[in-house]
mmCIF file of C-alpha atoms in Angstrom:
data_model
loop_
_atom_site.group_PDB
_atom_site.id
_atom_site.type_symbol
_atom_site.label_atom_id
_atom_site.label_comp_id
_atom_site.label_asym_id
_atom_site.label_seq_id
_atom_site.Cartn_x
_atom_site.Cartn_y
_atom_site.Cartn_z
ATOM 1 C CA UNK A 1 27.559 -41.514 44.376
ATOM 2 C CA UNK A 2 27.350 -44.055 41.577
ATOM 3 C CA UNK A 3 23.939 -42.659 40.566
ATOM 4 C CA UNK A 4 25.311 -39.116 40.361
ATOM 5 C CA UNK A 5 28.268 -40.264 38.222
ATOM 6 C CA UNK A 6 25.885 -42.057 35.871
ATOM 7 C CA UNK A 7 23.793 -38.895 35.482
ATOM 8 C CA UNK A 8 26.867 -36.818 34.686
ATOM 9 C CA UNK A 9 28.034 -39.392 32.165
ATOM 10 C CA UNK A 10 24.646 -39.364 30.422
ATOM 11 C CA UNK A 11 24.708 -35.549 30.283
ATOM 12 C CA UNK A 12 28.147 -35.591 28.678
ATOM 13 C CA UNK A 13 26.957 -38.074 26.055
ATOM 14 C CA UNK A 14 23.993 -35.814 25.204
ATOM 15 C CA UNK A 15 26.247 -32.772 24.851
ATOM 16 C CA UNK A 16 28.821 -34.425 22.612
ATOM 17 C CA UNK A 17 26.535 -36.721 20.611
ATOM 18 C CA UNK A 18 27.078 -34.603 17.437
ATOM 19 C CA UNK A 19 30.878 -34.617 17.682
ATOM 20 C CA UNK A 20 32.866 -36.613 15.164
ATOM 21 C CA UNK A 21 36.521 -37.001 14.449
ATOM 22 C CA UNK A 22 38.213 -35.944 11.223
ATOM 23 C CA UNK A 23 41.642 -36.516 9.771
ATOM 24 C CA UNK A 24 42.717 -33.273 8.112
ATOM 25 C CA UNK A 25 45.450 -34.662 5.892
ATOM 26 C CA UNK A 26 46.584 -38.151 4.913
ATOM 27 C CA UNK A 27 49.522 -39.319 2.829
ATOM 28 C CA UNK A 28 48.480 -41.281 -0.267
ATOM 29 C CA UNK A 29 50.283 -44.291 -1.720
ATOM 30 C CA UNK A 30 51.903 -41.919 -4.252
ATOM 31 C CA UNK A 31 53.348 -39.856 -1.423
ATOM 32 C CA UNK A 32 51.028 -36.865 -1.875
ATOM 33 C CA UNK A 33 49.385 -35.070 1.029
ATOM 34 C CA UNK A 34 45.640 -35.462 0.448
ATOM 35 C CA UNK A 35 43.032 -33.253 2.125
ATOM 36 C CA UNK A 36 39.879 -34.844 3.487
ATOM 37 C CA UNK A 37 36.746 -33.124 2.130
ATOM 38 C CA UNK A 38 35.026 -33.132 5.529
ATOM 39 C CA UNK A 39 37.858 -31.109 7.061
ATOM 40 C CA UNK A 40 37.648 -27.379 7.643
ATOM 41 C CA UNK A 41 41.282 -27.214 6.566
ATOM 42 C CA UNK A 42 40.566 -28.658 3.117
ATOM 43 C CA UNK A 43 42.969 -27.246 0.510
ATOM 44 C CA UNK A 44 42.522 -27.023 -3.252
ATOM 45 C CA UNK A 45 46.155 -28.125 -3.735
ATOM 46 C CA UNK A 46 46.951 -30.271 -0.678
ATOM 47 C CA UNK A 47 50.105 -31.616 -2.318
ATOM 48 C CA UNK A 48 51.509 -28.083 -2.598
ATOM 49 C CA UNK A 49 53.846 -27.876 0.410
ATOM 50 C CA UNK A 50 54.515 -24.151 -0.043
ATOM 51 C CA UNK A 51 50.786 -23.392 -0.082
ATOM 52 C CA UNK A 52 50.388 -25.465 3.059
ATOM 53 C CA UNK A 53 53.167 -23.580 4.807
ATOM 54 C CA UNK A 54 51.649 -20.221 3.792
ATOM 55 C CA UNK A 55 48.170 -21.147 5.031
ATOM 56 C CA UNK A 56 48.538 -19.428 8.409
ATOM 57 C CA UNK A 57 49.996 -16.310 6.776
ATOM 58 C CA UNK A 58 47.020 -16.072 4.404
ATOM 59 C CA UNK A 59 44.607 -16.520 7.309
ATOM 60 C CA UNK A 60 46.272 -13.603 9.126
ATOM 61 C CA UNK A 61 46.086 -11.420 5.982
ATOM 62 C CA UNK A 62 42.384 -12.211 5.561
ATOM 63 C CA UNK A 63 41.728 -11.326 9.188
ATOM 64 C CA UNK A 64 43.646 -8.030 8.827
ATOM 65 C CA UNK A 65 41.657 -7.174 5.695
ATOM 66 C CA UNK A 66 38.437 -7.968 7.534
ATOM 67 C CA UNK A 67 39.380 -5.576 10.346
ATOM 68 C CA UNK A 68 40.233 -2.812 7.832
ATOM 69 C CA UNK A 69 36.849 -3.234 6.140
ATOM 70 C CA UNK A 70 35.082 -3.098 9.505
ATOM 71 C CA UNK A 71 36.889 0.162 10.333
ATOM 72 C CA UNK A 72 35.979 1.645 6.924
ATOM 73 C CA UNK A 73 32.336 0.632 7.367
ATOM 74 C CA UNK A 74 32.220 2.232 10.796
ATOM 75 C CA UNK A 75 33.697 5.436 9.354
ATOM 76 C CA UNK A 76 31.147 5.474 6.522
ATOM 77 C CA UNK A 77 28.276 4.875 8.953
ATOM 78 C CA UNK A 78 29.559 7.651 11.233
ATOM 79 C CA UNK A 79 29.716 10.153 8.353
ATOM 80 C CA UNK A 80 26.258 9.166 7.123
ATOM 81 C CA UNK A 81 24.875 9.863 10.580
ATOM 82 C CA UNK A 82 26.398 13.357 10.519
ATOM 83 C CA UNK A 83 25.361 14.222 6.961
ATOM 84 C CA UNK A 84 21.777 14.561 5.829
ATOM 85 C CA UNK A 85 20.785 14.092 2.186
ATOM 86 C CA UNK A 86 24.337 12.956 1.406
ATOM 87 C CA UNK A 87 23.361 11.496 -1.973
ATOM 88 C CA UNK A 88 21.704 14.734 -3.060
ATOM 89 C CA UNK A 89 24.760 16.776 -2.076
ATOM 90 C CA UNK A 90 27.063 14.511 -4.073
ATOM 91 C CA UNK A 91 24.855 14.798 -7.168
ATOM 92 C CA UNK A 92 24.814 18.575 -6.781
ATOM 93 C CA UNK A 93 28.545 19.110 -6.182
ATOM 94 C CA UNK A 94 30.461 16.306 -7.910
ATOM 95 C CA UNK A 95 31.745 17.442 -11.341
ATOM 96 C CA UNK A 96 30.932 14.162 -13.068
ATOM 97 C CA UNK A 97 27.437 14.023 -11.580
ATOM 98 C CA UNK A 98 26.718 17.615 -12.594
ATOM 99 C CA UNK A 99 27.927 16.925 -16.151
ATOM 100 C CA UNK A 100 25.761 13.786 -16.366
ATOM 101 C CA UNK A 101 22.678 15.803 -15.323
ATOM 102 C CA UNK A 102 20.954 12.670 -13.964
ATOM 103 C CA UNK A 103 21.704 9.763 -11.593
ATOM 104 C CA UNK A 104 23.596 6.728 -12.859
ATOM 105 C CA UNK A 105 20.519 4.555 -12.343
ATOM 106 C CA UNK A 106 18.662 6.614 -14.957
ATOM 107 C CA UNK A 107 21.175 5.779 -17.691
ATOM 108 C CA UNK A 108 20.752 2.873 -20.099
ATOM 109 C CA UNK A 109 24.008 0.998 -19.625
ATOM 110 C CA UNK A 110 23.172 -1.687 -22.203
ATOM 111 C CA UNK A 111 26.271 -2.030 -24.363
ATOM 112 C CA UNK A 112 25.997 -2.321 -28.145
ATOM 113 C CA UNK A 113 28.658 -4.072 -30.180
ATOM 114 C CA UNK A 114 29.551 -3.304 -33.779
ATOM 115 C CA UNK A 115 32.612 -4.141 -35.866
ATOM 116 C CA UNK A 116 32.889 -1.631 -38.747
ATOM 117 C CA UNK A 117 34.542 -3.134 -41.825
ATOM 118 C CA UNK A 118 36.259 -0.963 -44.509
ATOM 119 C CA UNK A 119 33.450 -1.453 -47.101
ATOM 120 C CA UNK A 120 31.040 0.327 -44.767
ATOM 121 C CA UNK A 121 32.588 3.698 -45.592
ATOM 122 C CA UNK A 122 32.176 3.034 -49.310
ATOM 123 C CA UNK A 123 28.475 2.296 -48.896
ATOM 124 C CA UNK A 124 28.129 5.253 -46.557
ATOM 125 C CA UNK A 125 29.414 7.609 -49.255
ATOM 126 C CA UNK A 126 27.119 6.011 -51.837
ATOM 127 C CA UNK A 127 24.170 6.364 -49.461
ATOM 128 C CA UNK A 128 24.855 10.075 -49.132
ATOM 129 C CA UNK A 129 25.028 10.577 -52.903
ATOM 130 C CA UNK A 130 21.891 8.523 -53.531
ATOM 131 C CA UNK A 131 19.931 10.326 -50.795
ATOM 132 C CA UNK A 132 20.593 13.676 -52.484
ATOM 133 C CA UNK A 133 18.652 12.521 -55.574
ATOM 134 C CA UNK A 134 15.706 10.969 -53.707
ATOM 135 C CA UNK A 135 12.121 12.092 -53.499
ATOM 136 C CA UNK A 136 11.436 12.289 -49.767
ATOM 137 C CA UNK A 137 7.664 12.206 -50.268
ATOM 138 C CA UNK A 138 7.793 8.446 -50.839
ATOM 139 C CA UNK A 139 7.037 5.846 -48.169
ATOM 140 C CA UNK A 140 10.285 4.444 -46.830
ATOM 141 C CA UNK A 141 10.663 0.674 -47.148
ATOM 142 C CA UNK A 142 12.308 -1.618 -44.628
ATOM 143 C CA UNK A 143 15.163 -4.038 -45.432
ATOM 144 C CA UNK A 144 13.275 -7.263 -44.707
ATOM 145 C CA UNK A 145 15.990 -9.844 -45.394
ATOM 146 C CA UNK A 146 13.587 -12.802 -45.504
ATOM 147 C CA UNK A 147 11.830 -11.263 -48.536
ATOM 148 C CA UNK A 148 14.924 -10.146 -50.447
ATOM 149 C CA UNK A 149 16.521 -13.501 -51.204
ATOM 150 C CA UNK A 150 16.231 -17.199 -50.359
ATOM 151 C CA UNK A 151 19.476 -19.039 -49.759
ATOM 152 C CA UNK A 152 20.230 -22.752 -49.759
ATOM 153 C CA UNK A 153 20.921 -24.356 -46.399
ATOM 154 C CA UNK A 154 24.376 -23.546 -45.132
ATOM 155 C CA UNK A 155 26.109 -24.411 -41.879
ATOM 156 C CA UNK A 156 27.607 -20.925 -42.039
ATOM 157 C CA UNK A 157 24.104 -19.486 -41.568
ATOM 158 C CA UNK A 158 23.952 -21.280 -38.193
ATOM 159 C CA UNK A 159 20.391 -22.449 -38.814
ATOM 160 C CA UNK A 160 21.305 -25.709 -37.025
ATOM 161 C CA UNK A 161 21.454 -23.758 -33.737
ATOM 162 C CA UNK A 162 18.156 -23.678 -31.871
ATOM 163 C CA UNK A 163 18.539 -20.015 -30.881
ATOM 164 C CA UNK A 164 18.923 -19.043 -34.557
ATOM 165 C CA UNK A 165 16.304 -21.462 -35.844
ATOM 166 C CA UNK A 166 13.725 -20.344 -33.257
ATOM 167 C CA UNK A 167 14.576 -16.643 -33.479
ATOM 168 C CA UNK A 168 10.908 -15.641 -33.464
ATOM 169 C CA UNK A 169 10.896 -16.423 -29.746
ATOM 170 C CA UNK A 170 13.752 -14.013 -28.963
ATOM 171 C CA UNK A 171 13.413 -10.495 -27.601
ATOM 172 C CA UNK A 172 15.971 -7.707 -27.256
ATOM 173 C CA UNK A 173 16.392 -4.112 -26.163
ATOM 174 C CA UNK A 174 16.540 -1.522 -28.941
ATOM 175 C CA UNK A 175 20.208 -0.600 -29.494
ATOM 176 C CA UNK A 176 19.730 3.126 -30.053
ATOM 177 C CA UNK A 177 23.457 3.729 -29.618
ATOM 178 C CA UNK A 178 24.197 1.819 -32.831
ATOM 179 C CA UNK A 179 22.658 4.544 -34.999
ATOM 180 C CA UNK A 180 25.610 6.903 -35.277
ATOM 181 C CA UNK A 181 28.079 4.034 -34.993
ATOM 182 C CA UNK A 182 27.012 2.519 -38.327
ATOM 183 C CA UNK A 183 25.817 5.467 -40.418
ATOM 184 C CA UNK A 184 25.950 9.225 -40.805
ATOM 185 C CA UNK A 185 22.353 9.269 -42.096
ATOM 186 C CA UNK A 186 20.405 11.088 -39.390
ATOM 187 C CA UNK A 187 17.002 9.634 -40.249
ATOM 188 C CA UNK A 188 17.133 5.948 -39.340
ATOM 189 C CA UNK A 189 14.074 5.216 -41.486
ATOM 190 C CA UNK A 190 15.904 6.740 -44.454
ATOM 191 C CA UNK A 191 18.917 4.573 -43.613
ATOM 192 C CA UNK A 192 16.730 1.457 -43.715
ATOM 193 C CA UNK A 193 15.222 2.522 -47.027
ATOM 194 C CA UNK A 194 18.685 3.084 -48.538
ATOM 195 C CA UNK A 195 19.809 -0.376 -47.430
ATOM 196 C CA UNK A 196 16.638 -1.804 -48.999
ATOM 197 C CA UNK A 197 17.229 -0.006 -52.305
ATOM 198 C CA UNK A 198 20.866 -1.127 -52.497
ATOM 199 C CA UNK A 199 19.905 -4.724 -51.671
ATOM 200 C CA UNK A 200 17.509 -4.730 -54.610
ATOM 201 C CA UNK A 201 20.489 -3.976 -56.854
ATOM 202 C CA UNK A 202 22.938 -6.326 -55.120
ATOM 203 C CA UNK A 203 21.362 -9.305 -53.395
ATOM 204 C CA UNK A 204 24.639 -11.104 -52.743
ATOM 205 C CA UNK A 205 26.394 -8.413 -50.717
ATOM 206 C CA UNK A 206 27.114 -9.708 -47.220
ATOM 207 C CA UNK A 207 27.936 -6.147 -46.122
ATOM 208 C CA UNK A 208 24.476 -4.878 -47.067
ATOM 209 C CA UNK A 209 22.784 -7.728 -45.202
ATOM 210 C CA UNK A 210 24.953 -6.885 -42.204
ATOM 211 C CA UNK A 211 23.912 -3.235 -42.464
ATOM 212 C CA UNK A 212 20.285 -4.355 -42.614
ATOM 213 C CA UNK A 213 20.835 -6.325 -39.401
ATOM 214 C CA UNK A 214 22.048 -3.155 -37.684
ATOM 215 C CA UNK A 215 18.847 -1.407 -38.752
ATOM 216 C CA UNK A 216 16.767 -4.066 -37.013
ATOM 217 C CA UNK A 217 19.014 -4.061 -33.942
ATOM 218 C CA UNK A 218 18.460 -0.311 -33.605
ATOM 219 C CA UNK A 219 14.712 -1.002 -33.679
ATOM 220 C CA UNK A 220 15.007 -3.884 -31.208
ATOM 221 C CA UNK A 221 13.723 -6.606 -33.564
ATOM 222 C CA UNK A 222 15.799 -9.675 -32.644
ATOM 223 C CA UNK A 223 14.243 -12.065 -35.166
ATOM 224 C CA UNK A 224 14.731 -9.740 -38.157
ATOM 225 C CA UNK A 225 18.286 -8.882 -37.044
ATOM 226 C CA UNK A 226 19.292 -12.548 -36.774
ATOM 227 C CA UNK A 227 17.700 -13.236 -40.170
ATOM 228 C CA UNK A 228 19.941 -10.601 -41.755
ATOM 229 C CA UNK A 229 23.062 -11.590 -39.821
ATOM 230 C CA UNK A 230 22.479 -15.227 -40.775
ATOM 231 C CA UNK A 231 22.272 -14.421 -44.492
ATOM 232 C CA UNK A 232 25.292 -12.130 -44.190
ATOM 233 C CA UNK A 233 27.339 -14.930 -42.644
ATOM 234 C CA UNK A 234 26.280 -17.431 -45.313
ATOM 235 C CA UNK A 235 27.131 -15.033 -48.157
ATOM 236 C CA UNK A 236 30.468 -14.119 -46.610
ATOM 237 C CA UNK A 237 31.455 -17.805 -46.367
ATOM 238 C CA UNK A 238 31.110 -18.119 -50.162
ATOM 239 C CA UNK A 239 33.819 -15.490 -50.604
ATOM 240 C CA UNK A 240 36.378 -17.479 -48.610
#
């Protein structure tokens, strides 16, 4: 009998050898209820009595939401089993899908950002007038900001930042959507040439350097775009 009891006792020890006790909450010397990190009931705000009292209610709400999601998933799975080529039917019948003419995955969802300042319109009008007098047989030049002017070191150019200083290592996606957001000139090469010509006449215009940066962003040249934006920022700071 004693041998059998010993065997059972050893078996119980093997089963529960990984068990350990845990105190869920303790009261600190300041009188706050402090959660123990090794407790499954650990709270972010253990001293918040109202949160503690609402804990069971939140657990019930989470469980109810879980059951609703399970029911919705089962309904979706059931409909998918009944329907064949469901995705194709949606693309063929949904008004938005028909208007888009191609699946969402085929769209370039990369967002471009531009902040148009009032002087842009002025330069846009001047570009239009200048373009009407141009000889379009010439080779269009590009607004290479590093060749137009050299500026003294300025914190406002952000050259102290490694990402700006080492811009030759950066890559970017061409921001085609910027084209009509920054200019009404249809030919983007002509737009770049106009910016170049105007920079030759005014090498201290922060707006023109900003417009040059947009040209390079449209072409997806990160290094050239940052070069222009950097000079634009430095020139703008001198006006303040």
